[in-house]
């Protein structure tokens, strides 16, 4: 069992739908991340939150909108996605800022399919 | 791109044999991390080796780092079926406040 919980596990949506991905951790970690992973490729960083504030946005299209309501929760709001956005979306957390110096703990991801 | 390169891209070995994966990176690093990903699952952190370390062990895992060659290797000894997974290196570049995952090695253990 992972300590980072992501819901839903699978999501199928049309290009005009609005949906949200959720991520929760109760390890007291203060940095949280969203990654996108295409099949047989490495994860690609999308966003980093540090102490509930957005600190890194890797030039992600505005149809992806992250939100960090509190230190345990991370959301990714989706709107007007394209078929190429179909991927595995992974959430991760790490204890503190200084993101590159600490191990990251990953959830099992949400498998997103855009029709 | 600062993405590390791993070789081989795929590796198939007999159970009980050792598996070695290599990672090369571009510029100076603070540390280098290795992760495992089982099919359909998230990544699991295996080992973090700092730039001033040359070798690190964790159970059946041995990681080496050669900063002069900008390369690292992951050795899994006495492989088991459960080791079947993709393995990613993740250099933490000194110039960036994030890790960047390498291209990955897909390891298959034959019974």
JSON list of N, CA and C in Angstrom, two decimals, chain A residues 5 12-13 29 32-33 40 42 54 61 66 88 96 103 114:
[
{"chain": "A", "resi": 5, "resn": "UNK", "atom": "N", "xyz": [-2.34, 8.65, -1.66]},
{"chain": "A", "resi": 5, "resn": "UNK", "atom": "CA", "xyz": [-3.56, 8.07, -2.21]},
{"chain": "A", "resi": 5, "resn": "UNK", "atom": "C", "xyz": [-4.10, 8.95, -3.32]},
{"chain": "A", "resi": 12, "resn": "UNK", "atom": "N", "xyz": [-12.28, 8.31, -17.59]},
{"chain": "A", "resi": 12, "resn": "UNK", "atom": "CA", "xyz": [-12.52, 8.51, -19.01]},
{"chain": "A", "resi": 12, "resn": "UNK", "atom": "C", "xyz": [-13.38, 9.75, -19.14]},
{"chain": "A", "resi": 13, "resn": "UNK", "atom": "N", "xyz": [-12.95, 10.68, -19.95]},
{"chain": "A", "resi": 13, "resn": "UNK", "atom": "CA", "xyz": [-13.73, 11.92, -20.10]},
{"chain": "A", "resi": 13, "resn": "UNK", "atom": "C", "xyz": [-13.68, 12.42, -21.54]},
{"chain": "A", "resi": 29, "resn": "UNK", "atom": "N", "xyz": [4.20, 15.76, 4.87]},
{"chain": "A", "resi": 29, "resn": "UNK", "atom": "CA", "xyz": [5.10, 16.31, 3.86]},
{"chain": "A", "resi": 29, "resn": "UNK", "atom": "C", "xyz": [4.64, 17.70, 3.43]},
{"chain": "A", "resi": 32, "resn": "UNK", "atom": "N", "xyz": [4.52, 18.88, -2.60]},
{"chain": "A", "resi": 32, "resn": "UNK", "atom": "CA", "xyz": [3.69, 17.93, -3.35]},
{"chain": "A", "resi": 32, "resn": "UNK", "atom": "C", "xyz": [3.83, 18.23, -4.84]},
{"chain": "A", "resi": 33, "resn": "UNK", "atom": "N", "xyz": [3.72, 17.18, -5.63]},
{"chain": "A", "resi": 33, "resn": "UNK", "atom": "CA", "xyz": [4.05, 17.26, -7.06]},
{"chain": "A", "resi": 33, "resn": "UNK", "atom": "C", "xyz": [2.97, 16.59, -7.91]},
{"chain": "A", "resi": 40, "resn": "UNK", "atom": "N", "xyz": [5.58, 3.88, -21.51]},
{"chain": "A", "resi": 40, "resn": "UNK", "atom": "CA", "xyz": [6.98, 3.55, -21.76]},
{"chain": "A", "resi": 40, "resn": "UNK", "atom": "C", "xyz": [7.90, 4.77, -21.75]},
{"chain": "A", "resi": 42, "resn": "UNK", "atom": "N", "xyz": [9.46, 8.17, -19.15]},
{"chain": "A", "resi": 42, "resn": "UNK", "atom": "CA", "xyz": [9.62, 8.56, -17.74]},
{"chain": "A", "resi": 42, "resn": "UNK", "atom": "C", "xyz": [8.58, 9.60, -17.34]},
{"chain": "A", "resi": 54, "resn": "UNK", "atom": "N", "xyz": [2.14, 27.36, -5.01]},
{"chain": "A", "resi": 54, "resn": "UNK", "atom": "CA", "xyz": [2.70, 26.87, -6.25]},
{"chain": "A", "resi": 54, "resn": "UNK", "atom": "C", "xyz": [4.10, 27.45, -6.43]},
{"chain": "A", "resi": 61, "resn": "UNK", "atom": "N", "xyz": [-0.08, 23.66, -20.03]},
{"chain": "A", "resi": 61, "resn": "UNK", "atom": "CA", "xyz": [-1.23, 24.37, -20.60]},
{"chain": "A", "resi": 61, "resn": "UNK", "atom": "C", "xyz": [-2.28, 24.68, -19.54]},
{"chain": "A", "resi": 66, "resn": "UNK", "atom": "N", "xyz": [-3.88, 23.32, -11.14]},
{"chain": "A", "resi": 66, "resn": "UNK", "atom": "CA", "xyz": [-3.64, 22.68, -9.85]},
{"chain": "A", "resi": 66, "resn": "UNK", "atom": "C", "xyz": [-4.21, 23.51, -8.71]},
{"chain": "A", "resi": 88, "resn": "UNK", "atom": "N", "xyz": [-0.91, 8.59, -17.66]},
{"chain": "A", "resi": 88, "resn": "UNK", "atom": "CA", "xyz": [-0.97, 8.29, -16.23]},
{"chain": "A", "resi": 88, "resn": "UNK", "atom": "C", "xyz": [-0.53, 9.55, -15.49]},
{"chain": "A", "resi": 96, "resn": "UNK", "atom": "N", "xyz": [10.22, 18.13, 2.75]},
{"chain": "A", "resi": 96, "resn": "UNK", "atom": "CA", "xyz": [10.46, 19.57, 2.86]},
{"chain": "A", "resi": 96, "resn": "UNK", "atom": "C", "xyz": [10.76, 20.15, 1.49]},
{"chain": "A", "resi": 103, "resn": "UNK", "atom": "N", "xyz": [13.97, 11.98, -1.13]},
{"chain": "A", "resi": 103, "resn": "UNK", "atom": "CA", "xyz": [13.17, 11.00, -1.87]},
{"chain": "A", "resi": 103, "resn": "UNK", "atom": "C", "xyz": [11.73, 11.47, -2.00]},
{"chain": "A", "resi": 114, "resn": "UNK", "atom": "N", "xyz": [-8.84, 10.38, -22.71]},
{"chain": "A", "resi": 114, "resn": "UNK", "atom": "CA", "xyz": [-9.66, 11.45, -23.29]},
{"chain": "A", "resi": 114, "resn": "UNK", "atom": "C", "xyz": [-10.25, 10.94, -24.61]}
]
